[in-house]
Amino acid sequence: MDIDKDSYTKLIVLILQFLDEENYKESLHLLEQESKIFFNVNYFRETIVNGEWEKAEEYLSSFTKLNDNRYSMKLFFEIRKQKYYEALVRNDQAEGVNVLWPDLKVFLDLQDENYEEIFDLIDLKNFRDNEHLSRNVNKESARGISWGDLKSLVEQNPTLQDKLIFPRLNQSGLLSIITLICPNPGKKTSIKEELIYLILQFLDEEKLKGTCHKLEQESKIFFNMNYFGEFVISGEWDKAVMYLSAFTMPDDNQHSAKIFFTLEKQKYLANLGRNDQVQAIKILPNDLQDNFLYKCMDAASLRANLCDVLKESVKSNPILQDKLKFPAMDKSRLLTILKKIMDWWIPHCANSTTDLYKSTISLVNIPKVPYLCREPMIVVNSHCQEASALPVPNGLVFHDSSCCNDVSLQAGMKSSEKCGSRDNTYLADANSGVYGKSTEKLAEINDPSECQTLVLPDTSLTGGVTRLMYSCSGDFILALTQNATHKLWRWYCDDQHPSSKASANVEPQLYQPSSGLIMTNEIGTQPENALSCLSLKDPYLFSSSGGKISIFNLETFERLSTFGSPPPSTTYFTFLMQNIFAIGLDDSILIRCFDSKKTIAHLKGHQKRITCLAFSQNLNVLVSSGADAQLCVWSTNGWEKLASKFLLSKGEMLDCPVVNHIEFHQDQIHLLAVHERNIHVYEAPTLNHSMQWVPQESDLPITYATYSCDGQSIFVSFKNGCIKVLVAKTFYLRCRINVTAYIPPGLSSEVYPIVIAAHPFQPNHIALGLTDGRVHVLEPLETEGEWGISPQPKDGEGLSTASCSAVLE
């Protein structure tokens, strides 16, 4: 089927989303590589942080080559350099020179400027003598630093720049399309299985072979006999075993055991010389010797005959029998379905003058097919009087007319969006008793024995912890206290604990350099009103406590420089890109280039001090929150204001709760906004309101909230000391951690968390900065694995469509 590039790209994007949601991770990353449409920065980061250098280079090579441009060359150079460094740290200079050196020598052939840096290391007797390279003694920290450099190169690389942003999609976009066009699938298979068949056909037709066969293995719905046979005929026994293992194991039944035995036996024989094969056969049972002796003399004949034998064994295996037949269907069926629904969508919805955010679009004349697979393609128009007449699950509703431009197909909306405007979705605390109580039993933790808790060692308590953050590699945690003093705890490797990542099971050390220096900020003229802020740019710390911004060396604690003399006072700051720095002030924002020390822009739009800043790398927008109860969105292209929203209705007093913290979800679109009385989620860059959560009155006020590293949970702290864990997508409460679980008896009742830090890799690991200056690390019990449960609310429970009075549209 002839298909335009735009439709092809949209389908690839929808398939990528489906693979990600179904957790077919290997298929997902193979399709990213084979289609070259989306460069997954998060996956690339994982390979670097885990030291999987071959995977990292293989993934990168799918999108750009070493000599494409100087950024690509530098990317490959940095990967190979870090791999080389780690070999030297292991005191394996032979490996470094003999094995890794050829990888680096290519840069000499290209007359690359970085070659000289590596050449100097060849004669280095003691690796730790080199001040710049000694950081590699701690490989986790070194990889974190290396990732910072690589990330910047990826973002600046012109070959990759248009592949870094994944289009905005509603959940289960492709599955929702299929459900709409075929609401009554056959009884033999589920609609999800039918969709996988369609995807497999598409991948095969488009020659995306690696993804196709990996998806066969991960989905386990189709055993490709021809693909398996290719390995047998070519004598690739390990690959044959690996493919078979995705569907069955030797101990499943006697049929599986026989197939595995045959493959392993042939692998053993193939590893022997021709003369040894006869001797090897003699050790087999007598009834097998004659059968294999003559066949071993002709490998080609053996494999051909063996392939036929194995095919018969596969067909007789009850585990595989129902996975051998691929449904007969028209060519390019999935593309045809996508094109049909697009042809319907554009005249019926995309050009409609209906207010899509206030009314449900009627699904009149939507194209329908009686079957997805197994029958010829017949597309008909089924007329229905209203959307609810269609037998479609979950009350599918269209809310967005932009699907034909950015694949934002809005089918599959949650039932909470069934009742009109998305902007009015209002979610209450599931156990508050105000808007309905969940029937699920809430996991409540009251005692230290019900979780893992660790109080970080401290020699002096010097005021409450106002800021708290982990390093990018998760090997240390840094706190800033109310008296402008910093504390750093570091987890070290040893024989009992080979990993240096933070854990509640291992006590870290309160780090103190040999110089005895303490990192202390300058305090402003009004310390009672000062806002603290810190940001890491390895190996440097940027920090402020109402006075000048200080730059510290994290190894020596030496203050290297200060800048930004008040007034106006610095209230918040963050790095946007590699060298671009945003500084929140009393009533405006400065955008500065750190290298040139020049101001790029001065953003004005708030009437009171800036309380927080958040940057979306995918959207290239900066969001600011202010004490004037306003959110503003600024484009990095020209620094114009794209949107703003006041969070108070006209006439409300400004001493009402305002946003004190904002942060982006890992999708870089959804923005969490934290108030003292509730939390909200908005969608950037338009600031469309998605959800609001109101906790029990007895728990208020909220002191802080943050996403888990995987974006699946939200941790919320309260002044009464409790921590609540929410499901991020629905705001439903999955766990309540009471103060008695982590604060010992006898401490002041005024002790509570001011700030929460989420671990960068472990989604259930958090650290709390308390008012008494202590830092506590919390994790669920190892037997539990996660906090509480993921409640599945019944229709209407915990939901209300009342207008959000705190939002001024």
PDB file of C-alpha atoms in Angstrom, residues 11 15 85 98 190 205 569 599 708:
ATOM      1  CA  LEU A  11       1.735   4.866  12.872  1.00  0.00           C
ATOM      2  CA  ILE A  15       3.240   1.586  17.828  1.00  0.00           C
ATOM      3  CA  TYR A  85      39.090   5.183  31.698  1.00  0.00           C
ATOM      4  CA  ASN A  98      45.178  -3.660  23.568  1.00  0.00           C
ATOM      5  CA  SER A 190      -8.626 -10.335  22.533  1.00  0.00           C
ATOM      6  CA  GLU A 205       6.102  -5.599   5.340  1.00  0.00           C
ATOM      7  CA  SER A 569      17.243  38.936  46.120  1.00  0.00           C
ATOM      8  CA  THR A 599      22.141  38.465  30.447  1.00  0.00           C
ATOM      9  CA  SER A 708       8.839   9.529  41.874  1.00  0.00           C
TER      10      SER A 708
END
